[in-house]
Short mmCIF file of C-alpha atoms and ligand atoms in Angstrom, two decimals:
data_model
loop_
_atom_site.label_atom_id
_atom_site.label_comp_id
_atom_site.label_asym_id
_atom_site.label_seq_id
_atom_site.Cartn_x
_atom_site.Cartn_y
_atom_site.Cartn_z
CA MET A 1 55.89 24.13 -55.22
CA SER A 2 54.13 24.33 -52.17
CA GLU A 3 52.30 21.23 -50.07
CA ILE A 4 49.15 23.31 -50.14
CA THR A 5 49.06 24.55 -53.79
CA ALA A 6 50.85 20.27 -55.27
CA LEU A 7 46.96 19.55 -54.21
CA THR A 8 44.81 18.85 -56.82
CA ALA A 9 41.39 20.86 -55.56
CA ALA A 10 39.53 18.20 -54.29
CA GLN A 11 42.28 16.77 -52.31
CA ALA A 12 42.45 20.47 -51.04
CA ALA A 13 38.31 20.13 -50.33
CA ALA A 14 39.01 16.99 -48.03
CA ALA A 15 42.15 18.64 -46.15
CA VAL A 16 40.30 21.47 -45.19
CA GLU A 17 36.88 19.65 -44.93
CA ARG A 18 39.08 17.37 -42.71
CA GLY A 19 40.37 19.93 -41.00
CA ASP A 20 43.74 20.17 -41.97
CA LEU A 21 43.64 22.86 -44.09
CA ASP A 22 42.25 26.26 -43.13
CA PRO A 23 40.75 27.82 -45.65
CA ARG A 24 42.58 30.91 -45.83
CA GLU A 25 45.74 30.14 -46.11
CA LEU A 26 44.95 27.68 -48.94
CA PHE A 27 43.50 31.28 -50.76
CA GLU A 28 45.83 33.27 -50.07
CA ALA A 29 48.83 30.53 -51.09
CA TYR A 30 47.03 30.98 -54.46
CA ARG A 31 46.45 34.71 -54.67
CA GLU A 32 50.05 35.19 -53.91
CA ARG A 33 50.85 32.59 -56.82
CA ALA A 34 47.96 34.88 -58.87
CA ALA A 35 49.57 37.63 -57.96
CA ALA A 36 53.16 37.08 -58.35
CA ASP A 37 52.40 35.68 -62.64
CA ASP A 38 54.57 36.06 -64.67
CA LEU A 39 52.67 34.32 -68.17
CA ASN A 40 49.78 37.95 -68.01
CA ALA A 41 47.39 34.70 -66.93
CA TYR A 42 46.02 36.72 -64.69
CA LEU A 43 44.01 41.00 -65.71
CA TRP A 44 43.17 41.15 -61.95
CA VAL A 45 43.00 38.98 -58.35
CA ALA A 46 41.24 39.46 -55.28
CA ASP A 47 42.94 41.49 -52.75
CA GLU A 48 41.20 38.35 -49.46
CA ALA A 49 40.02 35.44 -49.11
CA PRO A 50 35.79 36.48 -48.66
CA ALA A 51 34.52 33.84 -45.24
CA ALA A 52 34.00 30.45 -45.54
CA ASN A 53 30.47 30.02 -46.08
CA GLY A 54 30.69 26.01 -45.43
CA GLY A 55 29.69 25.49 -48.47
CA PRO A 56 30.59 22.17 -50.72
CA LEU A 57 33.37 23.46 -51.74
CA HIS A 58 35.60 24.20 -48.68
CA GLY A 59 37.26 27.73 -49.94
CA VAL A 60 38.97 26.34 -52.91
CA PRO A 61 39.35 29.28 -54.54
CA LEU A 62 38.36 29.59 -58.60
CA ALA A 63 40.23 31.05 -61.54
CA VAL A 64 37.39 32.86 -63.28
CA LYS A 65 38.31 33.73 -67.52
CA ASP A 66 37.14 37.26 -68.74
CA LEU A 67 34.80 37.44 -69.75
CA PHE A 68 32.20 36.06 -66.97
CA CYS A 69 30.81 39.47 -65.31
CA VAL A 70 31.53 40.02 -61.72
CA GLU A 71 29.93 42.29 -59.38
CA ASN A 72 32.10 44.88 -58.69
CA VAL A 73 35.40 43.24 -60.44
CA PRO A 74 36.93 44.31 -64.31
CA SER A 75 34.81 42.54 -66.27
CA GLN A 76 36.63 43.33 -69.83
CA ALA A 77 36.38 39.49 -72.35
CA GLY A 78 40.17 40.60 -73.06
CA SER A 79 38.35 43.78 -75.16
CA ARG A 80 39.59 46.89 -74.92
CA ILE A 81 36.08 48.70 -75.35
CA LEU A 82 35.34 47.71 -71.90
CA GLU A 83 37.76 48.29 -70.26
CA GLY A 84 37.65 49.33 -66.45
CA TYR A 85 33.93 47.74 -66.83
CA ARG A 86 32.62 46.93 -63.03
CA PRO A 87 28.90 44.91 -64.01
CA PRO A 88 26.44 46.09 -61.55
CA TYR A 89 26.13 41.87 -61.28
CA THR A 90 27.71 38.21 -60.72
CA ALA A 91 27.13 35.30 -64.34
CA THR A 92 25.40 32.56 -62.43
CA VAL A 93 28.25 30.42 -63.22
CA VAL A 94 29.51 31.91 -61.36
CA ARG A 95 27.39 32.52 -58.52
CA LYS A 96 26.71 29.12 -57.98
CA LEU A 97 30.52 28.07 -57.24
CA ALA A 98 30.87 30.72 -55.05
CA GLU A 99 28.23 30.05 -52.98
CA ALA A 100 29.61 26.21 -53.24
CA GLY A 101 32.03 27.34 -51.39
CA ALA A 102 34.83 28.50 -54.86
CA PRO A 103 34.89 32.31 -53.72
CA VAL A 104 36.55 33.74 -57.25
CA LEU A 105 40.46 34.17 -57.13
CA GLY A 106 41.05 36.64 -60.37
CA LYS A 107 40.06 36.95 -64.17
CA THR A 108 42.22 36.05 -66.37
CA ASN A 109 43.31 36.79 -69.94
CA GLN A 110 41.59 35.71 -72.69
CA ASP A 111 41.18 36.58 -76.80
CA GLU A 112 38.78 39.67 -76.98
CA PHE A 113 35.48 38.05 -76.96
CA ALA A 114 36.62 34.45 -77.07
CA MET A 115 37.38 35.54 -80.45
CA GLY A 116 41.32 33.03 -81.12
CA SER A 117 42.70 30.15 -80.23
CA SER A 118 45.89 31.26 -78.51
CA ASN A 119 45.28 34.32 -76.41
CA GLU A 120 47.32 36.22 -79.06
CA ASN A 121 43.94 38.54 -80.33
CA SER A 122 43.51 39.89 -76.46
CA ALA A 123 43.89 43.79 -75.49
CA TYR A 124 45.87 43.35 -72.92
CA GLY A 125 49.07 41.06 -74.23
CA PRO A 126 49.42 37.64 -74.31
CA VAL A 127 49.93 35.48 -72.84
CA LEU A 128 53.16 32.57 -72.43
CA ASN A 129 52.48 29.22 -72.21
CA PRO A 130 54.12 27.56 -69.12
CA TRP A 131 56.16 24.59 -71.15
CA ASP A 132 57.60 26.95 -73.09
CA ARG A 133 57.08 30.92 -72.45
CA THR A 134 58.08 31.39 -76.67
CA ARG A 135 55.21 29.77 -77.29
CA VAL A 136 51.54 30.05 -76.60
CA PRO A 137 48.76 28.72 -74.77
CA GLY A 138 46.14 28.19 -76.44
CA GLY A 139 42.67 30.10 -76.91
CA SER A 140 41.01 31.57 -76.59
CA SER A 141 41.18 30.53 -71.92
CA GLY A 142 44.66 30.86 -72.81
CA GLY A 143 44.39 32.50 -68.75
CA SER A 144 42.68 30.51 -67.16
CA ALA A 145 44.52 26.84 -68.96
CA ALA A 146 48.16 28.95 -68.62
CA ALA A 147 47.34 29.87 -64.66
CA VAL A 148 46.58 26.01 -63.68
CA ALA A 149 49.28 24.18 -65.86
CA ALA A 150 51.29 26.39 -63.28
CA GLY A 151 49.33 25.76 -60.86
CA SER A 152 48.59 28.89 -60.18
CA ALA A 153 45.40 28.40 -59.61
CA PRO A 154 43.84 25.02 -58.18
CA TRP A 155 41.29 24.75 -60.90
CA ALA A 156 39.48 27.83 -63.36
CA ILE A 157 35.66 28.63 -65.95
CA GLY A 158 36.45 29.34 -69.54
CA THR A 159 34.42 28.90 -71.78
CA ASP A 160 34.40 26.89 -75.71
CA THR A 161 32.29 28.35 -78.40
CA GLY A 162 34.81 25.85 -80.82
CA GLY A 163 37.02 25.23 -79.44
CA SER A 164 37.66 27.76 -76.67
CA ILE A 165 38.39 24.85 -72.96
CA ARG A 166 39.64 22.25 -75.32
CA GLN A 167 41.98 23.60 -77.48
CA PRO A 168 44.27 25.91 -74.29
CA ALA A 169 43.53 22.94 -71.99
CA ALA A 170 45.08 20.67 -74.81
CA LEU A 171 48.16 22.47 -75.77
CA CYS A 172 48.53 23.74 -71.51
CA GLY A 173 48.31 19.78 -70.78
CA ILE A 174 45.71 19.46 -68.82
CA VAL A 175 41.55 18.77 -68.18
CA GLY A 176 39.49 20.47 -70.28
CA LEU A 177 35.13 19.84 -70.81
CA LYS A 178 33.07 21.72 -73.02
CA PRO A 179 29.69 21.26 -71.13
CA THR A 180 26.70 19.93 -73.39
CA TYR A 181 24.45 22.92 -74.74
CA GLY A 182 22.12 24.46 -72.15
CA ALA A 183 23.92 22.05 -68.75
CA VAL A 184 25.14 25.52 -67.48
CA SER A 185 23.92 29.11 -67.88
CA ARG A 186 25.34 31.48 -70.23
CA PHE A 187 23.72 34.36 -68.40
CA GLY A 188 26.20 36.91 -66.76
CA MET A 189 28.56 35.47 -70.23
CA ILE A 190 29.77 38.62 -71.92
CA ALA A 191 29.05 36.82 -75.31
CA PHE A 192 30.72 35.91 -78.36
CA ALA A 193 28.12 33.70 -80.09
CA SER A 194 25.61 32.48 -78.62
CA SER A 195 23.87 29.16 -80.11
CA LEU A 196 27.52 27.62 -79.55
CA ASP A 197 28.77 29.89 -75.98
CA GLN A 198 28.94 27.45 -72.97
CA ALA A 199 31.01 27.62 -70.25
CA GLY A 200 33.18 24.07 -68.48
CA PRO A 201 35.70 23.68 -65.71
CA LEU A 202 39.74 24.10 -66.72
CA THR A 203 40.83 20.98 -64.48
CA ARG A 204 44.80 19.55 -63.29
CA ASP A 205 42.46 15.60 -63.74
CA VAL A 206 39.76 14.68 -64.08
CA THR A 207 37.96 14.25 -61.18
CA ASP A 208 38.25 18.32 -60.55
CA ALA A 209 37.09 18.64 -63.59
CA ALA A 210 33.80 16.53 -62.52
CA LEU A 211 33.87 18.48 -59.11
CA LEU A 212 33.56 21.50 -60.65
CA PHE A 213 30.45 20.72 -63.38
CA ARG A 214 28.11 19.19 -60.74
CA HIS A 215 28.09 22.79 -58.83
CA MET A 216 27.80 24.44 -62.92
CA VAL A 217 24.78 22.72 -64.04
CA GLY A 218 20.89 22.91 -63.53
CA GLN A 219 18.47 25.50 -65.30
CA ASP A 220 18.09 29.23 -64.87
CA ASP A 221 15.22 31.29 -65.48
CA ARG A 222 18.10 34.12 -66.11
CA ASP A 223 19.47 31.95 -69.48
CA SER A 224 15.81 30.47 -71.83
CA THR A 225 18.07 28.03 -73.43
CA SER A 226 18.94 26.37 -69.97
CA VAL A 227 18.19 23.39 -69.22
CA ALA A 228 17.75 21.15 -66.12
CA PHE A 229 21.06 18.30 -66.29
CA PRO A 230 19.14 15.40 -66.20
CA GLU A 231 21.07 13.62 -63.95
CA PRO A 232 23.50 13.50 -60.04
CA VAL A 233 27.05 14.33 -62.07
CA ALA A 234 28.82 12.31 -60.28
CA LEU A 235 33.23 11.65 -59.72
CA PRO A 236 34.55 9.48 -61.84
CA SER A 237 35.33 5.91 -60.64
CA ALA A 238 36.14 3.70 -63.12
CA GLN A 239 39.58 2.58 -64.52
CA ARG A 240 38.95 -0.11 -67.25
CA LEU A 241 36.63 0.74 -70.34
CA ASP A 242 35.47 -3.63 -70.88
CA GLY A 243 32.34 -3.04 -72.72
CA ILE A 244 33.47 1.04 -74.38
CA ARG A 245 33.20 1.46 -78.23
CA LEU A 246 35.34 4.41 -79.11
CA GLY A 247 34.91 5.61 -82.86
CA VAL A 248 37.22 7.10 -85.05
CA PRO A 249 35.72 9.23 -87.62
CA ASP A 250 36.48 7.36 -91.16
CA ASP A 251 38.63 10.85 -92.33
CA LEU A 252 41.18 10.78 -89.92
CA THR A 253 44.07 9.77 -91.83
CA GLY A 254 46.62 11.67 -90.45
CA GLU A 255 47.14 14.81 -92.89
CA GLY A 256 47.07 17.74 -91.57
CA VAL A 257 47.75 16.93 -88.18
CA GLU A 258 51.57 16.64 -86.93
CA PRO A 259 52.93 13.43 -86.17
CA GLY A 260 54.39 13.34 -82.96
CA VAL A 261 50.55 14.62 -82.02
CA MET A 262 49.43 11.23 -84.36
CA GLY A 263 51.95 9.05 -82.33
CA ARG A 264 50.20 9.75 -78.95
CA PHE A 265 46.21 9.91 -80.23
CA GLU A 266 47.53 6.49 -81.68
CA ALA A 267 49.54 4.48 -78.54
CA THR A 268 46.35 5.81 -76.34
CA LEU A 269 43.61 4.65 -78.46
CA ALA A 270 46.28 0.86 -77.30
CA LEU A 271 46.18 2.07 -74.32
CA ALA A 272 42.24 2.34 -74.67
CA GLN A 273 41.81 -1.30 -76.27
CA GLU A 274 44.04 -2.61 -73.14
CA LEU A 275 42.37 -0.74 -70.73
CA GLY A 276 39.10 -3.45 -72.65
CA ALA A 277 37.58 -0.70 -75.27
CA ALA A 278 37.40 -1.54 -78.35
CA ILE A 279 38.10 0.67 -81.02
CA THR A 280 35.68 1.17 -85.39
CA ARG A 281 35.89 3.47 -87.60
CA VAL A 282 32.98 5.76 -87.88
CA PRO A 283 32.23 7.87 -90.47
CA ILE A 284 31.01 11.37 -89.20
CA PRO A 285 30.59 12.83 -93.70
CA HIS A 286 30.50 16.16 -92.76
CA ALA A 287 32.53 16.76 -90.08
CA ASP A 288 35.48 18.56 -92.37
CA TYR A 289 32.79 20.76 -92.57
CA ALA A 290 32.69 22.17 -89.94
CA ILE A 291 35.08 24.95 -90.04
CA SER A 292 33.85 26.58 -92.81
CA ALA A 293 30.19 26.46 -91.65
CA TYR A 294 31.50 27.25 -87.65
CA TYR A 295 33.13 30.40 -89.90
CA VAL A 296 30.00 32.35 -90.70
CA ILE A 297 27.58 30.93 -87.84
CA ALA A 298 30.16 32.39 -84.96
CA PRO A 299 30.87 35.88 -86.19
CA ALA A 300 27.00 36.57 -88.08
CA GLU A 301 26.59 35.61 -84.46
CA ALA A 302 29.38 38.23 -83.10
CA SER A 303 28.27 40.90 -85.46
CA SER A 304 25.14 41.00 -84.23
CA ASN A 305 26.30 40.44 -80.46
CA LEU A 306 28.91 43.43 -80.09
CA ALA A 307 26.25 45.74 -81.59
CA ARG A 308 25.64 47.27 -78.16
CA TYR A 309 28.94 48.54 -78.40
CA ASP A 310 28.74 52.00 -79.10
CA GLY A 311 30.02 54.07 -76.47
CA VAL A 312 26.97 54.65 -74.37
CA ARG A 313 26.34 51.98 -72.21
CA TYR A 314 30.30 50.38 -71.28
CA GLY A 315 33.23 50.45 -70.75
CA LEU A 316 35.24 52.81 -73.26
CA ARG A 317 34.01 56.41 -75.14
CA SER A 318 36.45 58.20 -78.27
CA ASN A 319 35.43 61.30 -78.97
CA GLY A 320 33.16 61.64 -82.43
CA GLU A 321 31.56 65.17 -83.59
CA ASP A 322 28.50 63.42 -83.51
CA LEU A 323 26.05 61.10 -81.74
CA LEU A 324 27.33 58.42 -84.71
CA SER A 325 30.90 59.78 -84.81
CA MET A 326 31.47 58.70 -82.00
CA TYR A 327 29.98 55.01 -81.91
CA THR A 328 32.14 54.81 -85.03
CA GLN A 329 35.09 56.68 -83.00
CA THR A 330 34.65 53.65 -80.51
CA ARG A 331 34.43 50.82 -82.80
CA HIS A 332 37.46 52.41 -84.32
CA ASP A 333 39.62 51.86 -81.11
CA GLY A 334 38.04 49.34 -78.71
CA PHE A 335 37.89 46.74 -80.83
CA GLY A 336 40.71 44.51 -82.14
CA ALA A 337 41.75 43.13 -86.17
CA GLU A 338 40.45 40.91 -85.23
CA VAL A 339 37.25 41.43 -83.63
CA LYS A 340 36.33 43.70 -86.69
CA ARG A 341 37.11 41.27 -89.07
CA ARG A 342 34.71 39.03 -88.14
CA ILE A 343 32.24 41.90 -87.34
CA LEU A 344 32.32 42.40 -91.29
CA ILE A 345 32.10 38.96 -92.03
CA GLY A 346 28.98 38.40 -89.81
CA THR A 347 27.47 41.33 -90.92
CA TYR A 348 28.42 40.30 -94.72
CA ALA A 349 26.81 37.02 -93.77
CA LEU A 350 23.34 38.68 -92.42
CA SER A 351 23.07 41.31 -94.70
CA SER A 352 20.03 40.59 -96.94
CA GLY A 353 21.14 38.82 -100.71
CA TYR A 354 23.42 37.17 -98.66
CA TYR A 355 21.78 35.55 -96.06
CA ASP A 356 20.78 32.48 -97.85
CA ALA A 357 24.30 31.63 -99.33
CA TYR A 358 26.11 31.28 -96.80
CA TYR A 359 24.50 31.70 -92.87
CA GLY A 360 21.98 29.39 -94.46
CA ARG A 361 23.81 27.12 -95.89
CA ALA A 362 26.02 27.36 -93.01
CA GLN A 363 23.28 26.33 -90.80
CA ARG A 364 21.99 23.39 -93.12
CA VAL A 365 25.69 22.51 -92.74
CA ARG A 366 25.08 21.82 -88.74
CA THR A 367 22.26 20.39 -88.66
CA LYS A 368 24.24 17.93 -90.83
CA ILE A 369 26.83 17.64 -88.66
CA ALA A 370 24.54 17.32 -85.16
CA ASP A 371 22.85 15.15 -87.48
CA ASP A 372 26.02 13.02 -88.24
CA PHE A 373 26.98 12.69 -84.75
CA ARG A 374 24.04 11.44 -84.07
CA ALA A 375 24.27 8.30 -86.60
CA ALA A 376 27.77 7.43 -85.37
CA PHE A 377 26.93 7.59 -81.36
CA GLU A 378 24.07 4.25 -82.94
CA SER A 379 27.20 2.03 -83.28
CA VAL A 380 29.57 3.95 -80.85
CA ASP A 381 29.68 5.32 -76.94
CA PHE A 382 31.83 7.83 -77.88
CA VAL A 383 33.91 10.28 -81.26
CA VAL A 384 37.72 10.11 -80.47
CA THR A 385 40.21 12.82 -81.93
CA PRO A 386 43.28 14.81 -81.11
CA THR A 387 42.08 17.61 -79.44
CA SER A 388 44.26 19.66 -81.44
CA PRO A 389 46.38 18.99 -84.80
CA GLY A 390 49.51 20.27 -82.80
CA ILE A 391 50.91 20.99 -80.34
CA ALA A 392 51.54 24.55 -78.59
CA PHE A 393 53.23 26.52 -81.64
CA PRO A 394 54.83 30.19 -81.42
CA LEU A 395 54.07 33.32 -80.49
CA GLY A 396 53.18 34.94 -84.05
CA ALA A 397 53.86 31.67 -85.67
CA LYS A 398 50.40 32.08 -87.46
CA THR A 399 49.10 35.45 -86.24
CA ASP A 400 49.42 36.94 -89.72
CA ASP A 401 47.60 33.68 -91.29
CA PRO A 402 43.79 34.12 -90.25
CA LEU A 403 42.99 31.04 -91.71
CA ALA A 404 45.69 28.59 -90.69
CA MET A 405 44.83 29.78 -87.35
CA TYR A 406 41.71 28.46 -87.84
CA LEU A 407 42.96 25.06 -88.42
CA ASN A 408 43.14 24.27 -84.71
CA ASP A 409 39.35 24.37 -84.72
CA TYR A 410 39.58 21.94 -87.20
CA PHE A 411 39.31 19.41 -83.97
CA THR A 412 37.42 21.09 -81.61
CA ALA A 413 34.51 22.98 -84.26
CA PRO A 414 31.38 20.04 -84.42
CA MET A 415 30.65 19.66 -81.15
CA PRO A 416 29.46 22.99 -80.34
CA LEU A 417 27.16 22.71 -84.20
CA ALA A 418 26.42 19.42 -82.31
CA GLY A 419 25.50 20.63 -79.96
CA ILE A 420 27.08 17.73 -77.47
CA PRO A 421 29.86 17.41 -74.68
CA ALA A 422 33.51 16.86 -75.40
CA ILE A 423 36.78 16.07 -73.29
CA SER A 424 39.64 16.60 -73.57
CA ILE A 425 42.21 14.78 -71.43
CA PRO A 426 46.40 15.24 -71.69
CA CYS A 427 47.21 11.72 -73.60
CA GLY A 428 51.49 12.83 -73.17
CA LEU A 429 54.43 14.76 -74.37
CA SER A 430 55.89 15.84 -78.16
CA GLU A 431 58.73 17.15 -78.98
CA GLY A 432 58.54 17.65 -74.57
CA LEU A 433 54.72 19.66 -74.89
CA PRO A 434 52.00 17.86 -74.34
CA VAL A 435 49.24 15.94 -76.37
CA GLY A 436 45.03 16.22 -76.08
CA PHE A 437 42.99 13.58 -76.32
CA GLN A 438 39.38 13.70 -77.53
CA LEU A 439 36.57 12.12 -77.00
CA ALA A 440 32.88 13.06 -77.39
CA GLY A 441 29.61 11.38 -76.49
CA PRO A 442 25.90 12.40 -76.51
CA ALA A 443 23.94 15.13 -75.69
CA PHE A 444 24.13 14.85 -71.39
CA SER A 445 26.55 12.02 -71.64
CA GLU A 446 28.63 13.83 -69.10
CA ASN A 447 29.16 11.00 -66.30
CA ARG A 448 29.59 8.25 -68.80
CA MET A 449 32.10 10.72 -70.06
CA LEU A 450 33.53 11.43 -67.63
CA ASP A 451 34.36 8.28 -66.11
CA ALA A 452 35.81 6.67 -69.49
CA ALA A 453 38.87 9.55 -69.72
CA HIS A 454 39.32 8.99 -65.94
CA ALA A 455 39.98 5.29 -66.66
CA LEU A 456 42.00 6.75 -69.18
CA GLU A 457 43.55 8.90 -67.05
CA GLN A 458 44.37 6.20 -64.53
CA ALA A 459 46.52 4.16 -67.35
CA LEU A 460 47.86 6.49 -68.68
CA GLU A 461 49.97 9.08 -65.62
CA PHE A 462 50.55 11.79 -67.81
CA ASP A 463 52.73 14.56 -65.11
CA GLY A 464 52.45 17.35 -64.90
CA SER A 465 53.92 18.42 -62.18
CA ALA A 466 57.48 19.80 -63.29
CA VAL A 467 55.13 22.93 -64.77
CA ARG A 468 53.60 23.26 -61.13
CA ALA A 469 56.71 24.47 -59.30
N1 LIG B 501 39.85 29.44 -82.34
C1 LIG B 501 37.94 29.18 -81.76
C2 LIG B 501 37.05 30.71 -82.47
O1 LIG B 501 38.44 31.59 -82.95
C3 LIG B 501 37.12 29.29 -80.87
C4 LIG B 501 36.38 29.61 -79.84
C5 LIG B 501 36.12 29.51 -78.96
O2 LIG B 501 35.17 28.78 -79.14
N2 LIG B 501 36.10 30.72 -78.31
O3 LIG B 501 36.16 32.08 -82.52
#
């Protein structure tokens, strides 16, 4: 690995600022690595560095999940139905980051419409985990996570609806932050489930996550659910956790969690205690119903969002004898199996007669989960869990069993339902593969959460440099 790509994004930005590194050289070093990527992490790579704009991120290039619209660049959300679609506009968050000096390096592979936990639902083939190429990188932001872990991008953005930033970050041994709902504009993000989707950073360390996040936040007139972040985003500096109360959910007993993952989780709790944190148990009584509620609400919203792909307005069009058969043939050819499954579930759940039994009920569960967290944060600062119940699994291991696949989201689905932020940091290895430690905090607690994650990160001394070589 070259000296240039060994730098974290913050270090690279500082080197450019000092005049020790030419931003074109920096871009080219990553462009070459991204173009040579053999993990199938990229769907498109930029030809050349745009001219430097003097922004505070100093030209550090950014890998962008395929579902972010980038003007005149293929933006397909991992779907065949958007094959060849080049949007006439750029997502707000991508535009903001480019203006801050982080130009687009490439578009990264993902599960189709962000539906998945393994990246195996991409129409463009699975992404390989750089730690073990026979295994999945996690999903749905699997390309972004693999690219950062493998060092073919200094940092990346992804989206998280039920865990799609945190779970691939965990499985690839990097940091992933899902912000508070509304902190980052969704304008130009190809929608999956609009009340849950949120963009966030995937980075080598917590400092890079804070730096990237700082330039992502903000109210946007083009997204009515976006709000101004209430304070400046600070770079984390904490080395200790004195006075911090960490809450472990009452019903987290280790059942359903791989022993190696539970072992790393408990070791990390012990480390947190040494750093001064107090560990307590806290009830999150409805968390157990999060997966059930999520897999009604997310498909319901998806079935509505995906109604726009009709062969008329975007991407693919299949032939049909008349208008209706053109619609149905296009959707038949363009959507993959998981997307069709979700459209069917969502349409069913929203149909009159079933709406109250499924959708209405799931929404009530959602409120209960948000209430649980609100109550928990009266006695603890953060709720902590393993990010994922297991380490990266072999490609193909869960593709025939959607329910087993959905269980990957056990620890990550509750937070988007509650709209609260959560971060995953690597906390060691099990069977030679990374394990993620998750902290979730109250809405807009990102600064405090990044600080706590930073203190833990310093003590954990996780080293992912071997896979970037
Ligand atoms: N794995 C979850 C799903 O398949 C979460 C995906 C996401 O967060 N986009 O829906």
